[in-house]
Amino acid sequence: MEAGSKMFHQMGQMPPEDEYNRELVANVHPPDWINPEPAPRYNLVVIGAGTAGLVTAAGAAGLGAKVALVERHLLGGDCLNVGCIPSKCLIRSSRVYADMRDAHEFGVRVPEGGRAHFPEVMRRMRRLRAHISGHDSVQRFASLGVDVFLGEGRFTGPETVDVGGKRLRFSKAVIATGARADEPMVPGLAEAGFLTNETVFSLTELPRRILVFGAGPIGCEMAQAFRRFGSEVTIIERAPQFLTREDPDAAAIIHNAFRREGIDVRLNTLVTRIEMTHEGKRVFLAADGSSSEVTVDEILIGAGRVPNVGGLNLEGVGVAYDQRKGVEVNDFLQTTNPRIYAAGDICLSHKFTHTADAAARIVIQNALFRGRKRLSALTIPWCTYTDPEIAHVGMYEKDASARGIPVDTFVREMKDVDRAITDGEEEGFVKVHVRKGTGHILGATIVARHAGEMINEISLAMVGKIGLGTLANVIHSYPTQAEAIKQVADMYNRTRLTTFVRMLLAWWLRSMG
Ligand SMILES: Cc1cc2nc3c(=O)[nH]c(=O)nc-3n(C[C@H](O)[C@H](O)[C@H](O)COP(=O)(O)OP(=O)(O)OC[C@H]3O[C@@H](n4cnc5c(N)ncnc54)[C@H](O)[C@@H]3O)c2cc1C
């Protein structure tokens, strides 16, 4: 792991060592595991057992292929161990706190001084993570017929991967080695020490003051959670908006929510250097020609992800890669070595668990069955799990205009949706872009407390080539927040009433007397 991280996690370990982390490790890197004797030849050797590697291995073995899966650290990769699962556990606890904080608005009185108890929050997370880890366990994969090898995998020839002194021969191989937190080159950062996603979920005490470096999805989710747990939070972003790729209206809502919650938000700001002082980590900032400083106990880095391309001997097997973009693949997820494929964060610009999963399914078909499944055919939604959530699928307005596609945009504010009002969750909107003059959905952004659930309806419509007008015919249970989507569709349908049709309708109704 990274040299500068505050806590250096040994391969195959997960601090703190308690009953739950022992259960986790026993599942995903059992200390007494003995690697099997390699088969004479594998249909598929998969390096990396995060989502991409696990889905590839399980799917291929399920179809009868002889598969070897190689993992140097913990099966489940980032998502289970240091990503989606622990972060969503923390976010859930932070929402309970926010609901308690705002309870008076719902006519509910809670005792004064209610607050989150951080050690208990983290213990709950460790318990749930351990519970879920059975699904990604070495034992489960062995029972599926996959040969699991714990150790560092490295290509040693055109058809061999070595791991822990054993040689695995393959017909096809898959690189699924994922990505890690990018470490900004800031003077003093390494000396001061910092947290990344690999170490933050091992905290047992709440930092009193924390600086979140980068307002991307991970930074935003963690900044809000830590603030709700009681930390003083400063979030620094060099760009002029949060979540730089998101719709500016959506990012503005999160910006305002953060300010209201008492997060110190610094946009257009650079960290210039860091010094250790007896008061803590002093972080020097520059913004708009002026400088300032803030002193904190912890720095959490959320400034992008870099691919794990090192140590694999990719040059030796003719696999082209870029240190920042990762392994080069074509639309069939084939690398520049036609026998070697890649899936997941190692090669994709959309670094999500569901894209890693979808890519793995493409790889199984293309690598083993000469399929022609294309990455570009995927419709990929995503969600940032702040409160409210921001979810998106397809094109943004700026993408459409960059490609010269004229759009019509329909927006329904959540404050006009009955269920959002009764829930006290009125912040946000549903915004859908269609090709101008048609119901062909190009993309959508949803900001709502459960936007991640709502966006799936739009994804379904896009995959099924269902026009926006048809969504108006889908009866939505009343009252639900997803009705906002139907209401957007109604808006679209109203625009289909041309002046001529309106005149015709008026004439008909008049003629009825
Ligand atoms: C804090 C955080 C929150 C996130 N939240 C979400 C979310 O809510 N939703 C979502 O969709 N995505 C989320 N993500 C992203 C998601 O975790 C990743 O996109 C996903 O884990 C990628 O899977 P992967 O298999 O490509 O890589 P990884 O999960 O990184 O797995 C790669 C594996 O390869 C192993 N490896 C690397 N090199 C070698 C080698 N040489 N030999 C053997 N093994 C090796 C690594 O140890 C690792 O286990 C989050 C990420 C973070 C960091």
Coordinates of C-alpha atoms and ligand atoms in Angstrom, one line a residue:
M1 CA 0.0 0.0 0.0
E2 CA 1.0 3.6 -0.1
A3 CA 4.2 4.6 1.7
G4 CA 2.8 7.8 3.1
S5 CA -0.4 6.4 4.6
K6 CA -0.7 6.9 8.3
M7 CA -1.4 3.2 9.0
F8 CA 0.4 0.7 6.9
H9 CA -1.9 -2.3 6.4
Q10 CA 0.0 -5.6 6.0
M11 CA -1.1 -7.8 3.1
G12 CA -3.9 -10.1 4.3
Q13 CA -4.6 -8.0 7.4
M14 CA -7.3 -5.6 8.5
P15 CA -6.9 -3.6 11.7
P16 CA -8.2 -3.2 14.3
E17 CA -8.0 -6.9 15.2
D18 CA -11.4 -7.7 16.8
E19 CA -13.9 -10.5 16.4
Y20 CA -15.4 -9.0 13.2
N21 CA -12.1 -8.3 11.4
R22 CA -10.9 -11.7 12.4
E23 CA -14.1 -13.2 10.8
L24 CA -13.5 -10.9 7.7
V25 CA -9.9 -12.0 7.3
A26 CA -10.8 -15.7 7.9
N27 CA -13.1 -15.4 5.0
V28 CA -11.2 -13.3 2.5
H29 CA -7.5 -14.1 3.3
P30 CA -7.4 -17.1 5.7
P31 CA -4.0 -17.0 7.3
D32 CA -3.8 -20.9 7.2
W33 CA -4.7 -21.1 3.5
I34 CA -2.5 -23.4 1.5
N35 CA -2.5 -22.6 -2.3
P36 CA -3.5 -25.6 -4.3
E37 CA -1.3 -27.5 -6.8
P38 CA -1.8 -25.8 -10.1
A39 CA -3.7 -27.6 -12.8
P40 CA -1.6 -28.4 -15.9
R41 CA -3.4 -25.5 -17.8
Y42 CA -6.2 -23.1 -17.0
N43 CA -8.8 -21.8 -19.5
L44 CA -8.6 -18.5 -17.5
V45 CA -6.1 -17.1 -15.0
V46 CA -7.5 -14.0 -13.2
I47 CA -5.2 -11.6 -11.4
G48 CA -7.0 -9.6 -8.7
A49 CA -10.1 -10.7 -6.7
G50 CA -12.1 -7.5 -6.4
T51 CA -15.5 -7.3 -8.0
A52 CA -14.1 -7.6 -11.6
G53 CA -12.0 -10.7 -10.7
L54 CA -14.6 -12.4 -8.6
V55 CA -17.4 -12.0 -11.1
T56 CA -15.1 -13.2 -13.9
A57 CA -13.9 -16.2 -11.9
A58 CA -17.3 -17.3 -10.6
G59 CA -19.0 -16.8 -14.0
A60 CA -16.3 -18.7 -16.0
A61 CA -16.2 -21.6 -13.5
G62 CA -20.0 -21.8 -13.5
L63 CA -19.8 -22.3 -17.3
G64 CA -17.4 -25.2 -16.8
A65 CA -14.0 -23.4 -17.4
K66 CA -10.9 -24.3 -15.4
V67 CA -10.1 -21.0 -13.5
A68 CA -7.3 -19.8 -11.3
L69 CA -7.9 -16.7 -9.2
V70 CA -4.9 -14.8 -7.8
E71 CA -5.2 -12.3 -4.9
R72 CA -2.4 -10.6 -2.9
H73 CA -4.5 -9.0 -0.2
L74 CA -8.2 -9.5 0.5
L75 CA -10.8 -11.1 -1.7
G76 CA -13.6 -8.7 -2.3
G77 CA -11.1 -5.9 -3.1
D78 CA -11.9 -2.3 -2.5
C79 CA -15.7 -2.6 -2.6
L80 CA -16.1 -5.1 0.3
N81 CA -13.1 -4.1 2.4
V82 CA -12.3 -0.4 2.0
G83 CA -14.9 1.0 -0.4
C84 CA -18.7 0.7 -1.0
I85 CA -19.6 -1.5 1.9
P86 CA -17.8 0.3 4.8
S87 CA -18.6 3.7 3.4
K88 CA -22.3 2.9 3.0
C89 CA -22.4 1.6 6.6
L90 CA -21.0 4.9 7.8
I91 CA -23.4 6.9 5.7
R92 CA -26.4 5.0 7.1
S93 CA -25.3 5.8 10.6
S94 CA -24.7 9.4 9.7
R95 CA -28.3 9.6 8.3
V96 CA -29.7 8.3 11.5
Y97 CA -27.9 11.1 13.3
A98 CA -29.2 13.7 10.8
D99 CA -32.7 12.4 11.2
M100 CA -32.4 12.7 15.0
R101 CA -30.9 16.2 14.7
D102 CA -33.9 17.2 12.5
A103 CA -36.5 15.2 14.5
H104 CA -38.2 18.4 15.9
E105 CA -39.2 19.3 12.3
F106 CA -41.3 16.1 12.3
G107 CA -42.9 16.7 15.6
V108 CA -40.6 14.2 17.3
R109 CA -38.8 15.1 20.5
V110 CA -35.5 13.3 21.1
P111 CA -33.4 13.9 24.2
E112 CA -31.1 16.9 23.9
G113 CA -27.5 16.2 23.1
G114 CA -28.0 13.1 20.9
R115 CA -24.9 12.3 19.0
A116 CA -23.2 9.6 17.2
H117 CA -20.9 7.3 19.1
F118 CA -18.1 6.8 16.6
P119 CA -16.5 3.6 18.1
E120 CA -20.0 2.0 17.9
V121 CA -20.6 3.3 14.4
M122 CA -17.3 1.6 13.3
R123 CA -18.1 -1.6 15.2
R124 CA -21.4 -1.8 13.4
M125 CA -19.6 -1.3 10.1
R126 CA -17.1 -4.1 10.9
R127 CA -19.9 -6.4 11.9
L128 CA -21.8 -5.9 8.7
R129 CA -18.7 -6.1 6.5
A130 CA -17.7 -9.4 8.1
H131 CA -21.2 -10.7 7.6
I132 CA -21.2 -9.8 3.9
S133 CA -17.7 -11.2 3.4
G134 CA -18.9 -14.8 3.4
H135 CA -20.1 -14.2 -0.2
D136 CA -16.6 -13.2 -1.3
S137 CA -14.8 -15.8 0.7
V138 CA -11.9 -18.1 -0.4
Q139 CA -14.0 -21.0 0.8
R140 CA -17.0 -20.1 -1.4
F141 CA -14.8 -19.6 -4.5
A142 CA -13.0 -22.9 -3.8
S143 CA -16.4 -24.6 -3.6
L144 CA -17.4 -23.1 -6.9
G145 CA -14.4 -25.0 -8.4
V146 CA -12.1 -22.0 -8.7
D147 CA -8.4 -22.6 -7.7
V148 CA -7.7 -19.7 -5.3
F149 CA -4.0 -18.6 -5.0
L150 CA -3.1 -16.0 -2.3
G151 CA 0.0 -14.0 -3.3
E152 CA 1.2 -11.4 -5.7
G153 CA 0.6 -12.4 -9.3
R154 CA 3.1 -11.6 -12.1
F155 CA 3.3 -12.5 -15.8
T156 CA 6.4 -14.5 -16.4
G157 CA 5.9 -15.5 -20.0
P158 CA 3.4 -15.4 -22.9
E159 CA 1.2 -17.9 -21.2
T160 CA 2.3 -18.0 -17.5
V161 CA 1.6 -16.2 -14.3
D162 CA 3.7 -16.9 -11.2
V163 CA 2.3 -16.6 -7.7
G164 CA 4.0 -17.7 -4.5
G165 CA 6.6 -19.8 -6.3
K166 CA 3.9 -21.6 -8.4
R167 CA 3.5 -21.3 -12.1
L168 CA 0.0 -21.1 -13.6
R169 CA -0.4 -21.8 -17.4
F170 CA -3.2 -20.1 -19.1
S171 CA -5.1 -20.0 -22.4
K172 CA -6.5 -16.6 -21.5
A173 CA -5.7 -14.2 -18.7
V174 CA -7.6 -11.3 -17.1
I175 CA -6.0 -8.4 -15.4
A176 CA -8.4 -7.2 -12.7
T177 CA -6.0 -5.5 -10.3
G178 CA -8.0 -2.4 -9.6
A179 CA -7.0 1.1 -8.5
R180 CA -5.8 2.9 -5.4
A181 CA -6.0 6.4 -4.0
D182 CA -3.9 8.9 -5.9
E183 CA -1.4 10.6 -3.5
P184 CA -1.0 14.3 -4.3
M185 CA 2.5 15.7 -4.5
V186 CA 2.3 18.2 -1.7
P187 CA 5.4 19.2 0.3
G188 CA 5.1 17.9 3.8
L189 CA 2.1 15.5 3.2
A190 CA 4.0 12.3 3.5
E191 CA 5.8 13.5 6.7
A192 CA 2.5 14.6 8.3
G193 CA 0.8 11.3 7.4
F194 CA -2.6 11.0 5.9
L195 CA -5.6 8.6 5.5
T196 CA -6.9 7.1 2.4
N197 CA -9.8 4.8 1.8
E198 CA -7.4 1.9 2.7
T199 CA -6.9 3.2 6.2
V200 CA -9.9 5.5 7.1
F201 CA -12.2 2.6 7.9
S202 CA -9.7 1.3 10.5
L203 CA -10.1 4.4 12.6
T204 CA -11.5 3.6 16.1
E205 CA -11.6 7.2 17.3
L206 CA -13.3 10.2 15.7
P207 CA -10.8 12.8 14.5
R208 CA -11.7 16.1 16.1
R209 CA -10.7 18.1 13.0
I210 CA -10.4 16.5 9.6
L211 CA -9.4 17.9 6.2
V212 CA -10.8 16.2 3.2
F213 CA -8.6 16.7 0.2
G214 CA -10.7 16.5 -2.9
A215 CA -14.5 16.9 -3.4
G216 CA -15.1 13.9 -5.7
P217 CA -17.6 11.3 -4.7
I218 CA -15.5 9.6 -2.0
G219 CA -14.4 13.0 -0.5
C220 CA -18.0 14.3 -0.5
E221 CA -19.5 11.2 1.0
M222 CA -16.9 11.0 3.8
A223 CA -16.9 14.8 4.5
Q224 CA -20.6 14.8 5.2
A225 CA -20.5 11.6 7.3
F226 CA -17.6 12.8 9.5
R227 CA -19.3 16.1 10.0
R228 CA -22.4 14.4 11.2
F229 CA -20.4 12.2 13.6
G230 CA -19.1 15.5 15.1
S231 CA -15.8 16.3 13.4
E232 CA -14.9 19.8 12.3
V233 CA -14.6 19.2 8.6
T234 CA -12.8 21.3 5.9
I235 CA -13.2 20.1 2.3
I236 CA -10.7 21.4 -0.3
E237 CA -11.3 21.3 -4.0
R238 CA -9.2 22.9 -6.7
A239 CA -12.0 23.1 -9.2
P240 CA -14.8 25.7 -9.0
Q241 CA -17.5 23.1 -8.1
F242 CA -18.0 19.9 -6.1
L243 CA -18.2 16.6 -8.1
T244 CA -16.7 18.3 -11.2
R245 CA -18.4 16.0 -13.7
E246 CA -21.9 16.4 -12.3
D247 CA -24.7 18.7 -13.4
P248 CA -23.8 22.2 -11.9
D249 CA -27.4 22.5 -10.4
A250 CA -26.9 19.2 -8.7
A251 CA -23.5 20.1 -7.3
A252 CA -24.9 23.4 -6.1
I253 CA -27.4 21.6 -4.0
I254 CA -24.7 19.5 -2.3
H255 CA -22.6 22.7 -1.8
N256 CA -25.5 24.4 0.0
A257 CA -26.3 21.3 2.1
F258 CA -22.6 21.1 3.2
R259 CA -22.5 24.8 4.2
R260 CA -25.8 24.4 6.2
E261 CA -24.3 21.4 8.0
G262 CA -21.3 23.5 9.0
I263 CA -18.7 22.0 6.7
D264 CA -15.9 24.5 5.8
V265 CA -16.1 24.4 2.0
R266 CA -13.1 25.7 0.0
L267 CA -13.5 25.6 -3.8
N268 CA -10.9 26.9 -6.2
T269 CA -8.4 26.1 -3.5
L270 CA -4.9 24.5 -3.7
V271 CA -3.0 22.8 -0.8
T272 CA 0.5 24.3 -1.1
R273 CA 2.3 22.6 1.8
I274 CA 1.7 20.9 5.2
E275 CA 3.7 21.3 8.4
M276 CA 3.5 19.3 11.6
T277 CA 3.1 21.6 14.6
H278 CA 2.4 20.8 18.2
E279 CA -1.3 21.8 17.5
G280 CA -1.7 19.3 14.7
K281 CA -1.2 19.2 10.9
R282 CA -1.0 22.8 9.6
V283 CA -2.3 22.9 6.0
F284 CA -1.4 25.9 3.9
L285 CA -4.0 26.9 1.3
A286 CA -4.0 29.2 -1.7
A287 CA -7.1 30.6 -3.4
D288 CA -7.7 33.6 -5.6
G289 CA -4.3 35.1 -5.0
S290 CA -4.7 34.9 -1.2
S291 CA -3.4 32.4 1.3
S292 CA -4.8 30.9 4.5
E293 CA -4.2 27.9 6.7
V294 CA -6.1 25.4 8.7
T295 CA -4.9 23.0 11.4
V296 CA -6.3 19.6 11.6
D297 CA -5.8 16.2 13.3
E298 CA -6.3 14.1 10.1
I299 CA -6.1 14.5 6.4
L300 CA -8.2 12.2 4.2
I301 CA -7.2 12.0 0.6
G302 CA -10.0 11.7 -1.9
A303 CA -8.2 13.1 -5.0
G304 CA -8.8 10.5 -7.6
R305 CA -7.7 7.0 -8.3
V306 CA -4.7 5.5 -10.0
P307 CA -4.5 2.0 -11.6
N308 CA -2.5 -0.8 -10.0
V309 CA -0.3 -1.5 -13.0
G310 CA 3.0 -2.0 -11.1
G311 CA 4.7 -5.4 -10.6
L312 CA 2.7 -7.3 -13.2
N313 CA 5.5 -7.3 -15.8
L314 CA 3.0 -5.9 -18.4
E315 CA 5.9 -4.8 -20.6
G316 CA 7.2 -8.3 -20.7
V317 CA 3.9 -9.7 -22.2
G318 CA 3.1 -6.8 -24.6
V319 CA 0.3 -5.2 -22.6
A320 CA 0.2 -1.5 -23.2
Y321 CA -0.7 0.7 -20.3
D322 CA -0.6 4.3 -19.0
Q323 CA 0.4 5.0 -15.4
R324 CA -2.7 7.2 -14.9
K325 CA -5.3 5.7 -17.3
G326 CA -4.4 2.1 -16.7
V327 CA -4.3 -0.9 -19.0
E328 CA -5.2 -0.1 -22.6
V329 CA -8.2 -2.1 -23.9
N330 CA -10.3 -2.1 -27.0
D331 CA -14.1 -2.1 -27.0
F332 CA -14.0 -5.9 -26.4
L333 CA -11.9 -5.4 -23.3
Q334 CA -9.0 -7.0 -25.0
T335 CA -5.5 -5.6 -24.2
T336 CA -2.8 -5.2 -26.8
N337 CA -1.9 -8.8 -26.1
P338 CA -4.9 -10.6 -27.7
R339 CA -4.8 -13.4 -25.1
I340 CA -5.0 -11.1 -22.2
Y341 CA -8.2 -9.1 -21.2
A342 CA -8.8 -6.5 -18.5
A343 CA -11.8 -5.6 -16.4
G344 CA -12.7 -3.1 -13.7
D345 CA -10.9 -0.1 -12.3
I346 CA -7.6 -1.1 -13.9
C347 CA -8.9 -0.2 -17.4
L348 CA -12.2 1.7 -17.1
S349 CA -12.8 5.4 -16.7
H350 CA -16.1 4.7 -14.8
K351 CA -14.7 3.2 -11.6
F352 CA -17.7 1.6 -10.0
T353 CA -18.5 -1.8 -8.7
H354 CA -21.4 -2.3 -11.1
T355 CA -19.2 -1.4 -14.1
A356 CA -16.5 -3.8 -12.9
D357 CA -19.3 -6.4 -12.7
A358 CA -20.6 -5.6 -16.2
A359 CA -17.1 -5.6 -17.7
A360 CA -16.4 -9.0 -16.1
R361 CA -19.5 -10.4 -17.9
I362 CA -18.2 -9.0 -21.2
V363 CA -14.8 -10.6 -20.6
I364 CA -16.2 -14.0 -19.9
Q365 CA -18.1 -14.1 -23.2
N366 CA -15.3 -12.5 -25.3
A367 CA -12.3 -14.3 -23.8
L368 CA -13.8 -17.8 -23.5
F369 CA -16.5 -18.0 -26.2
R370 CA -15.3 -15.7 -28.9
G371 CA -18.1 -13.3 -28.1
R372 CA -18.3 -9.8 -29.5
K373 CA -19.8 -8.0 -26.5
R374 CA -18.8 -4.3 -26.5
L375 CA -18.1 -2.0 -23.6
S376 CA -19.5 0.9 -25.5
A377 CA -22.9 -0.8 -25.6
L378 CA -23.3 -0.4 -21.8
T379 CA -25.6 2.1 -20.2
I380 CA -23.9 3.0 -17.0
P381 CA -25.7 4.9 -14.1
W382 CA -23.9 6.0 -11.0
C383 CA -24.7 7.7 -7.7
T384 CA -22.9 9.7 -5.1
Y385 CA -24.4 8.8 -1.7
T386 CA -24.4 12.2 -0.1
D387 CA -27.6 13.5 1.5
P388 CA -29.4 14.2 -0.8
E389 CA -27.9 11.7 -3.3
I390 CA -26.9 12.6 -6.8
A391 CA -27.5 10.0 -9.5
H392 CA -26.8 10.2 -13.2
V393 CA -27.1 8.1 -16.3
G394 CA -26.2 8.8 -20.0
M395 CA -25.3 12.3 -21.3
Y396 CA -25.1 15.6 -19.5
E397 CA -26.4 18.6 -21.3
K398 CA -22.7 19.6 -21.9
D399 CA -22.0 16.2 -23.5
A400 CA -24.9 16.6 -25.9
S401 CA -23.9 20.1 -26.9
A402 CA -20.2 19.0 -27.4
R403 CA -21.5 16.4 -29.8
G404 CA -23.8 18.9 -31.5
I405 CA -27.0 17.0 -30.4
P406 CA -29.9 19.4 -29.7
V407 CA -31.8 18.6 -26.5
D408 CA -35.0 19.4 -24.7
T409 CA -34.7 19.2 -21.0
F410 CA -37.6 18.5 -18.5
V411 CA -37.2 19.2 -14.8
R412 CA -39.5 18.4 -11.9
E413 CA -38.5 19.8 -8.5
M414 CA -38.8 17.4 -5.6
K415 CA -40.5 20.2 -3.6
D416 CA -43.5 19.7 -5.9
V417 CA -43.8 16.0 -5.3
D418 CA -46.2 14.9 -2.6
R419 CA -44.2 12.1 -1.1
A420 CA -41.0 14.3 -0.9
I421 CA -43.1 16.9 0.9
T422 CA -44.6 14.4 3.4
D423 CA -41.1 12.9 3.9
G424 CA -39.5 16.3 4.5
E425 CA -37.1 15.5 1.7
E426 CA -37.9 18.3 -0.7
E427 CA -34.4 19.1 -1.8
G428 CA -33.5 18.1 -5.4
F429 CA -35.0 17.4 -8.8
V430 CA -35.4 15.0 -11.6
K431 CA -33.9 16.3 -14.8
V432 CA -34.2 14.4 -18.1
H433 CA -32.7 15.3 -21.4
V434 CA -34.2 14.0 -24.6
R435 CA -33.2 14.5 -28.2
K436 CA -34.9 17.7 -29.3
G437 CA -38.5 17.1 -30.6
T438 CA -38.5 13.4 -29.6
G439 CA -39.0 11.3 -26.5
H440 CA -35.6 9.6 -27.0
I441 CA -33.9 9.8 -23.6
L442 CA -30.2 10.9 -23.8
G443 CA -29.5 11.2 -20.1
A444 CA -30.8 12.2 -16.7
T445 CA -29.7 13.5 -13.4
I446 CA -31.7 13.0 -10.2
V447 CA -31.0 14.7 -6.9
A448 CA -33.1 13.2 -4.1
R449 CA -32.7 11.4 -0.9
H450 CA -33.0 8.1 -2.7
A451 CA -31.8 9.2 -6.1
G452 CA -29.7 6.0 -6.4
E453 CA -32.9 3.9 -6.4
M454 CA -34.8 6.3 -8.7
I455 CA -32.2 6.5 -11.5
N456 CA -32.7 2.8 -12.2
E457 CA -36.1 3.5 -13.9
I458 CA -34.4 5.8 -16.3
S459 CA -31.6 3.3 -17.0
L460 CA -34.3 0.7 -17.7
A461 CA -36.0 3.0 -20.1
M462 CA -32.7 3.8 -21.9
V463 CA -31.7 0.1 -22.2
G464 CA -35.2 -0.9 -23.3
K465 CA -35.3 2.0 -25.7
I466 CA -38.5 3.2 -24.0
G467 CA -39.3 6.8 -24.8
L468 CA -39.9 9.4 -22.1
G469 CA -43.6 9.7 -23.2
T470 CA -44.2 6.0 -22.4
L471 CA -43.0 6.5 -18.8
A472 CA -46.1 8.6 -18.4
N473 CA -48.2 5.5 -19.0
V474 CA -46.4 3.6 -16.2
I475 CA -48.6 3.8 -13.2
H476 CA -46.5 4.7 -10.2
S477 CA -47.7 3.9 -6.7
Y478 CA -48.9 7.0 -4.9
P479 CA -47.3 8.6 -3.1
T480 CA -43.8 7.8 -4.0
Q481 CA -40.8 10.0 -4.8
A482 CA -40.4 8.2 -8.1
E483 CA -43.6 9.8 -9.3
A484 CA -41.3 12.8 -10.1
I485 CA -40.2 10.7 -13.1
K486 CA -43.8 10.2 -14.3
Q487 CA -44.4 13.9 -13.8
V488 CA -41.4 14.7 -16.0
A489 CA -42.9 12.4 -18.6
D490 CA -46.3 14.1 -18.4
M491 CA -44.5 17.4 -19.0
Y492 CA -42.9 16.0 -22.1
N493 CA -46.3 14.7 -23.3
R494 CA -47.9 18.1 -22.9
T495 CA -45.3 19.5 -25.3
R496 CA -46.5 17.0 -27.9
L497 CA -49.8 18.8 -28.1
T498 CA -49.3 20.9 -31.2
T499 CA -51.3 24.1 -31.7
F500 CA -53.3 22.2 -34.4
V501 CA -54.1 19.3 -32.0
R502 CA -55.1 21.8 -29.3
M503 CA -57.4 23.5 -31.7
L504 CA -58.9 20.2 -32.8
L505 CA -59.5 19.2 -29.2
A506 CA -61.1 22.6 -28.4
W507 CA -63.4 22.2 -31.4
W508 CA -64.4 18.7 -30.4
L509 CA -65.2 19.7 -26.8
R510 CA -67.2 22.7 -28.0
S511 CA -69.1 20.5 -30.4
M512 CA -70.1 18.2 -27.5
G513 CA -72.0 21.2 -26.1
Ligands
LIG1 C1 -14.4 4.7 -0.5 C2 -14.9 4.1 -1.7 C3 -16.3 4.1 -1.9 C4 -16.8 3.5 -3.0 N1 -18.2 3.4 -3.2 C5 -18.7 2.9 -4.3 C6 -20.1 2.8 -4.4 O1 -20.9 3.2 -3.5 N2 -20.6 2.2 -5.5 C7 -19.8 1.8 -6.5 O2 -20.3 1.3 -7.6 N3 -18.4 1.9 -6.4 C8 -17.9 2.4 -5.3 N4 -16.5 2.5 -5.2 C9 -15.7 2.0 -6.3 C10 -15.5 0.5 -6.3 O3 -15.1 0.1 -5.0 C11 -14.6 0.0 -7.3 O4 -15.0 0.5 -8.6 C12 -14.5 -1.5 -7.4 O5 -14.0 -2.1 -6.2 C13 -13.5 -1.9 -8.6 O6 -13.4 -3.3 -8.6 P1 -12.1 -4.0 -9.2 O7 -12.3 -5.4 -9.2 O8 -11.9 -3.4 -10.6 O9 -10.9 -3.5 -8.3 P2 -10.5 -3.7 -6.8 O10 -11.8 -3.9 -6.0 O11 -9.6 -2.7 -6.5 O12 -9.8 -5.2 -6.7 C14 -8.5 -5.4 -7.3 C15 -7.9 -6.5 -6.5 O13 -6.6 -6.8 -7.2 C16 -5.7 -7.1 -6.2 N5 -4.3 -7.0 -6.8 C17 -3.7 -5.9 -7.3 N6 -2.6 -6.3 -7.8 C18 -2.4 -7.6 -7.7 C19 -1.4 -8.5 -8.0 N7 -0.3 -8.2 -8.7 N8 -1.6 -9.8 -7.7 C20 -2.7 -10.2 -7.0 N9 -3.7 -9.4 -6.7 C21 -3.5 -8.1 -7.0 C22 -5.9 -6.1 -5.1 O14 -5.4 -6.5 -3.8 C23 -7.5 -6.0 -5.1 O15 -8.0 -6.9 -4.2 C24 -16.0 3.0 -4.1 C25 -14.6 3.1 -3.9 C26 -14.1 3.6 -2.7 C27 -12.6 3.7 -2.6

